[in-house]
Amino acid sequence: MPEYTTREHLVAFNPTNKKLLYVSNGTDFSNSVDVQNDILGAVGGQRHSRRREEEKNTLLKAKKELNPAHTTLVSHSLGSQYTNYIASPEDNVIQYNPYYTAGAKARKNVENYRTKNDVVSSFAPKENTHFLKTPSSNPVSAHNIDNIRDAPIFI
C-alpha cells in the first residue's frame, strides 16, 4: 500500500483474507536519524524516537482503515525495537536479529530468529528465539539480512 509505505516500513494488505503485513526495516546507514536511533537505543533512549512514533501511527492508521482479521509484523534489527512497541498482543511478530537492550523480556506473540555470531541481537530473550546458521563467523556480516534469503521462515 503505497500510501503507508516509506523507506523505513512497508504495509501490505490482502483484502481476500483480510491479512495485514507490516514490515519495519533495520538501520539505513545513509539516514542520520536511523543512526541516531541506534545510539539512543544503546543508552535506553529509544522511547524518545520520532521514527518509533511514526511507525506506531502508521500501523494504527492502517488497522483503522483496513480492519484486518490478522496482522503480522516483520522486522530486522532496529526495526524490531519499533515492532515490539507498536504490536498489540493479538498481532503476530517475527523478528530477525532483533536489536534489544539488556534485560529485555520475551513477549508471547514474538518469534525471534538469530544468526549465530550476531552481536546486535545478543540481548534478545532466549524464549521464543530460534537460532539459524550463518555462513560467516564475522559478527558484522552475521547481522546481514541477506543471511536469511533461503531460511525456512514463513509469515
mmCIF file of C-alpha atoms in Angstrom:
data_model
loop_
_atom_site.group_PDB
_atom_site.id
_atom_site.type_symbol
_atom_site.label_atom_id
_atom_site.label_comp_id
_atom_site.label_asym_id
_atom_site.label_seq_id
_atom_site.Cartn_x
_atom_site.Cartn_y
_atom_site.Cartn_z
ATOM 1 C CA MET A 1 0.000 0.000 0.000
ATOM 2 C CA PRO A 2 1.933 2.985 -1.282
ATOM 3 C CA GLU A 3 0.155 5.487 0.976
ATOM 4 C CA TYR A 4 1.588 3.718 4.052
ATOM 5 C CA THR A 5 4.955 2.645 2.686
ATOM 6 C CA THR A 6 8.132 4.631 3.339
ATOM 7 C CA ARG A 7 11.841 3.954 3.335
ATOM 8 C CA GLU A 8 11.505 2.747 6.935
ATOM 9 C CA HIS A 9 8.466 0.485 6.649
ATOM 10 C CA LEU A 10 6.156 -1.271 4.243
ATOM 11 C CA VAL A 11 2.460 -2.083 4.619
ATOM 12 C CA ALA A 12 0.696 -4.733 2.527
ATOM 13 C CA PHE A 13 -2.896 -5.916 2.763
ATOM 14 C CA ASN A 14 -4.678 -8.921 1.295
ATOM 15 C CA PRO A 15 -8.374 -7.989 1.049
ATOM 16 C CA THR A 16 -9.420 -11.591 0.341
ATOM 17 C CA ASN A 17 -8.290 -12.992 3.684
ATOM 18 C CA LYS A 18 -8.041 -9.586 5.428
ATOM 19 C CA LYS A 19 -4.393 -10.095 6.410
ATOM 20 C CA LEU A 20 -2.194 -7.098 7.083
ATOM 21 C CA LEU A 21 1.591 -7.306 6.811
ATOM 22 C CA TYR A 22 3.727 -4.594 8.378
ATOM 23 C CA VAL A 23 7.492 -4.656 7.725
ATOM 24 C CA SER A 24 9.884 -2.444 9.693
ATOM 25 C CA ASN A 25 13.390 -2.159 8.273
ATOM 26 C CA GLY A 26 16.654 -2.125 10.162
ATOM 27 C CA THR A 27 19.087 0.755 10.186
ATOM 28 C CA ASP A 28 19.605 2.648 6.954
ATOM 29 C CA PHE A 29 23.153 3.943 7.458
ATOM 30 C CA SER A 30 22.601 6.673 4.874
ATOM 31 C CA ASN A 31 19.880 8.066 7.166
ATOM 32 C CA SER A 32 21.396 10.005 10.071
ATOM 33 C CA VAL A 33 18.142 9.701 12.069
ATOM 34 C CA ASP A 34 18.387 5.885 11.988
ATOM 35 C CA VAL A 35 21.988 6.055 13.177
ATOM 36 C CA GLN A 36 20.927 8.409 15.977
ATOM 37 C CA ASN A 37 18.147 5.957 16.912
ATOM 38 C CA ASP A 38 20.711 3.151 17.133
ATOM 39 C CA ILE A 39 22.725 5.253 19.551
ATOM 40 C CA LEU A 40 19.617 6.233 21.540
ATOM 41 C CA GLY A 41 18.629 2.573 21.779
ATOM 42 C CA ALA A 42 22.037 1.608 23.109
ATOM 43 C CA VAL A 43 21.603 4.003 26.025
ATOM 44 C CA GLY A 44 17.920 3.262 26.649
ATOM 45 C CA GLY A 45 16.553 6.325 24.850
ATOM 46 C CA GLN A 46 14.554 4.549 22.125
ATOM 47 C CA ARG A 47 11.304 5.697 23.762
ATOM 48 C CA HIS A 48 12.064 9.198 22.507
ATOM 49 C CA SER A 49 12.430 8.292 18.868
ATOM 50 C CA ARG A 50 10.431 10.188 16.227
ATOM 51 C CA ARG A 51 10.583 7.099 14.000
ATOM 52 C CA ARG A 52 9.044 4.971 16.759
ATOM 53 C CA GLU A 53 6.023 7.284 16.904
ATOM 54 C CA GLU A 54 5.744 7.375 13.090
ATOM 55 C CA GLU A 55 5.773 3.564 12.978
ATOM 56 C CA LYS A 56 3.072 3.409 15.653
ATOM 57 C CA ASN A 57 0.872 5.974 13.929
ATOM 58 C CA THR A 58 1.232 4.265 10.539
ATOM 59 C CA LEU A 59 0.222 0.867 11.910
ATOM 60 C CA LEU A 60 -2.735 2.280 13.859
ATOM 61 C CA LYS A 61 -3.950 4.208 10.808
ATOM 62 C CA ALA A 62 -3.672 1.122 8.569
ATOM 63 C CA LYS A 63 -5.515 -1.043 11.106
ATOM 64 C CA LYS A 64 -8.284 1.528 11.480
ATOM 65 C CA GLU A 65 -8.788 1.941 7.751
ATOM 66 C CA LEU A 66 -8.399 -1.708 6.695
ATOM 67 C CA ASN A 67 -9.855 -3.518 9.733
ATOM 68 C CA PRO A 68 -7.661 -6.627 9.291
ATOM 69 C CA ALA A 69 -8.654 -10.014 10.688
ATOM 70 C CA HIS A 70 -4.979 -10.831 11.256
ATOM 71 C CA THR A 71 -1.839 -8.669 11.479
ATOM 72 C CA THR A 72 1.764 -9.810 11.186
ATOM 73 C CA LEU A 73 4.695 -7.506 11.893
ATOM 74 C CA VAL A 74 8.102 -8.461 10.496
ATOM 75 C CA SER A 75 11.291 -6.613 11.348
ATOM 76 C CA HIS A 76 15.062 -6.637 11.263
ATOM 77 C CA SER A 77 17.474 -5.154 13.781
ATOM 78 C CA LEU A 78 16.468 -1.581 14.695
ATOM 79 C CA GLY A 79 13.001 -2.183 13.248
ATOM 80 C CA SER A 80 12.462 -4.758 15.994
ATOM 81 C CA GLN A 81 12.593 -2.072 18.656
ATOM 82 C CA TYR A 82 9.630 -0.490 16.927
ATOM 83 C CA THR A 83 7.594 -3.629 16.248
ATOM 84 C CA ASN A 84 7.983 -4.636 19.901
ATOM 85 C CA TYR A 85 6.498 -1.290 20.866
ATOM 86 C CA ILE A 86 3.716 -0.952 18.297
ATOM 87 C CA ALA A 87 2.398 -4.543 18.147
ATOM 88 C CA SER A 88 -0.732 -5.403 20.067
ATOM 89 C CA PRO A 89 -0.864 -8.723 21.957
ATOM 90 C CA GLU A 90 -3.089 -10.170 19.198
ATOM 91 C CA ASP A 91 -0.543 -9.455 16.467
ATOM 92 C CA ASN A 92 1.980 -11.997 15.233
ATOM 93 C CA VAL A 93 5.531 -10.590 15.399
ATOM 94 C CA ILE A 94 8.529 -12.098 13.583
ATOM 95 C CA GLN A 95 11.942 -10.519 14.109
ATOM 96 C CA TYR A 96 15.304 -11.238 12.516
ATOM 97 C CA ASN A 97 18.439 -10.402 14.515
ATOM 98 C CA PRO A 98 16.406 -8.070 16.730
ATOM 99 C CA TYR A 99 18.043 -5.123 18.444
ATOM 100 C CA TYR A 100 17.276 -5.492 22.148
ATOM 101 C CA THR A 101 18.847 -3.851 25.174
ATOM 102 C CA ALA A 102 19.906 -5.743 28.293
ATOM 103 C CA GLY A 103 17.095 -7.161 30.405
ATOM 104 C CA ALA A 104 14.546 -7.358 27.603
ATOM 105 C CA LYS A 105 11.527 -9.545 28.332
ATOM 106 C CA ALA A 106 10.067 -12.053 25.889
ATOM 107 C CA ARG A 107 6.546 -11.420 24.651
ATOM 108 C CA LYS A 108 4.368 -14.427 23.876
ATOM 109 C CA ASN A 109 3.425 -13.177 20.401
ATOM 110 C CA VAL A 110 7.044 -12.587 19.264
ATOM 111 C CA GLU A 111 9.258 -15.080 17.417
ATOM 112 C CA ASN A 112 12.918 -14.117 17.156
ATOM 113 C CA TYR A 113 15.315 -15.536 14.582
ATOM 114 C CA ARG A 114 19.015 -15.007 15.268
ATOM 115 C CA THR A 115 22.026 -15.969 13.250
ATOM 116 C CA LYS A 116 24.973 -17.441 15.061
ATOM 117 C CA ASN A 117 27.678 -14.860 15.864
ATOM 118 C CA ASP A 118 25.340 -11.853 15.552
ATOM 119 C CA VAL A 119 26.183 -9.423 18.349
ATOM 120 C CA VAL A 120 23.369 -6.927 17.730
ATOM 121 C CA SER A 121 20.762 -9.469 18.848
ATOM 122 C CA SER A 122 22.826 -10.839 21.741
ATOM 123 C CA PHE A 123 20.412 -9.378 24.324
ATOM 124 C CA ALA A 124 17.351 -10.964 22.714
ATOM 125 C CA PRO A 125 15.377 -13.040 25.227
ATOM 126 C CA LYS A 126 16.079 -16.761 24.956
ATOM 127 C CA GLU A 127 12.376 -17.629 24.998
ATOM 128 C CA ASN A 128 10.795 -17.797 21.536
ATOM 129 C CA THR A 129 14.213 -17.442 19.879
ATOM 130 C CA HIS A 130 15.312 -19.693 17.044
ATOM 131 C CA PHE A 131 18.966 -19.879 16.068
ATOM 132 C CA LEU A 132 19.949 -20.020 12.407
ATOM 133 C CA LYS A 133 23.279 -20.957 10.906
ATOM 134 C CA THR A 134 25.208 -18.155 9.311
ATOM 135 C CA PRO A 135 27.798 -18.532 6.564
ATOM 136 C CA SER A 136 30.173 -16.196 8.388
ATOM 137 C CA SER A 137 31.955 -16.075 11.727
ATOM 138 C CA ASN A 138 32.316 -12.305 11.279
ATOM 139 C CA PRO A 139 29.838 -10.578 13.661
ATOM 140 C CA VAL A 140 29.218 -7.737 11.200
ATOM 141 C CA SER A 141 28.295 -9.969 8.266
ATOM 142 C CA ALA A 142 26.414 -12.337 10.618
ATOM 143 C CA HIS A 143 23.913 -9.498 11.164
ATOM 144 C CA ASN A 144 23.240 -9.005 7.452
ATOM 145 C CA ILE A 145 19.647 -9.712 6.408
ATOM 146 C CA ASP A 146 20.889 -11.483 3.262
ATOM 147 C CA ASN A 147 21.746 -14.439 5.517
ATOM 148 C CA ILE A 148 18.091 -15.467 5.706
ATOM 149 C CA ARG A 149 17.364 -15.393 2.000
ATOM 150 C CA ASP A 150 16.831 -19.195 1.944
ATOM 151 C CA ALA A 151 15.861 -19.724 5.593
ATOM 152 C CA PRO A 152 12.571 -21.535 6.300
ATOM 153 C CA ILE A 153 10.792 -18.576 7.912
ATOM 154 C CA PHE A 154 7.148 -18.295 6.936
ATOM 155 C CA ILE A 155 4.772 -15.430 7.613
#
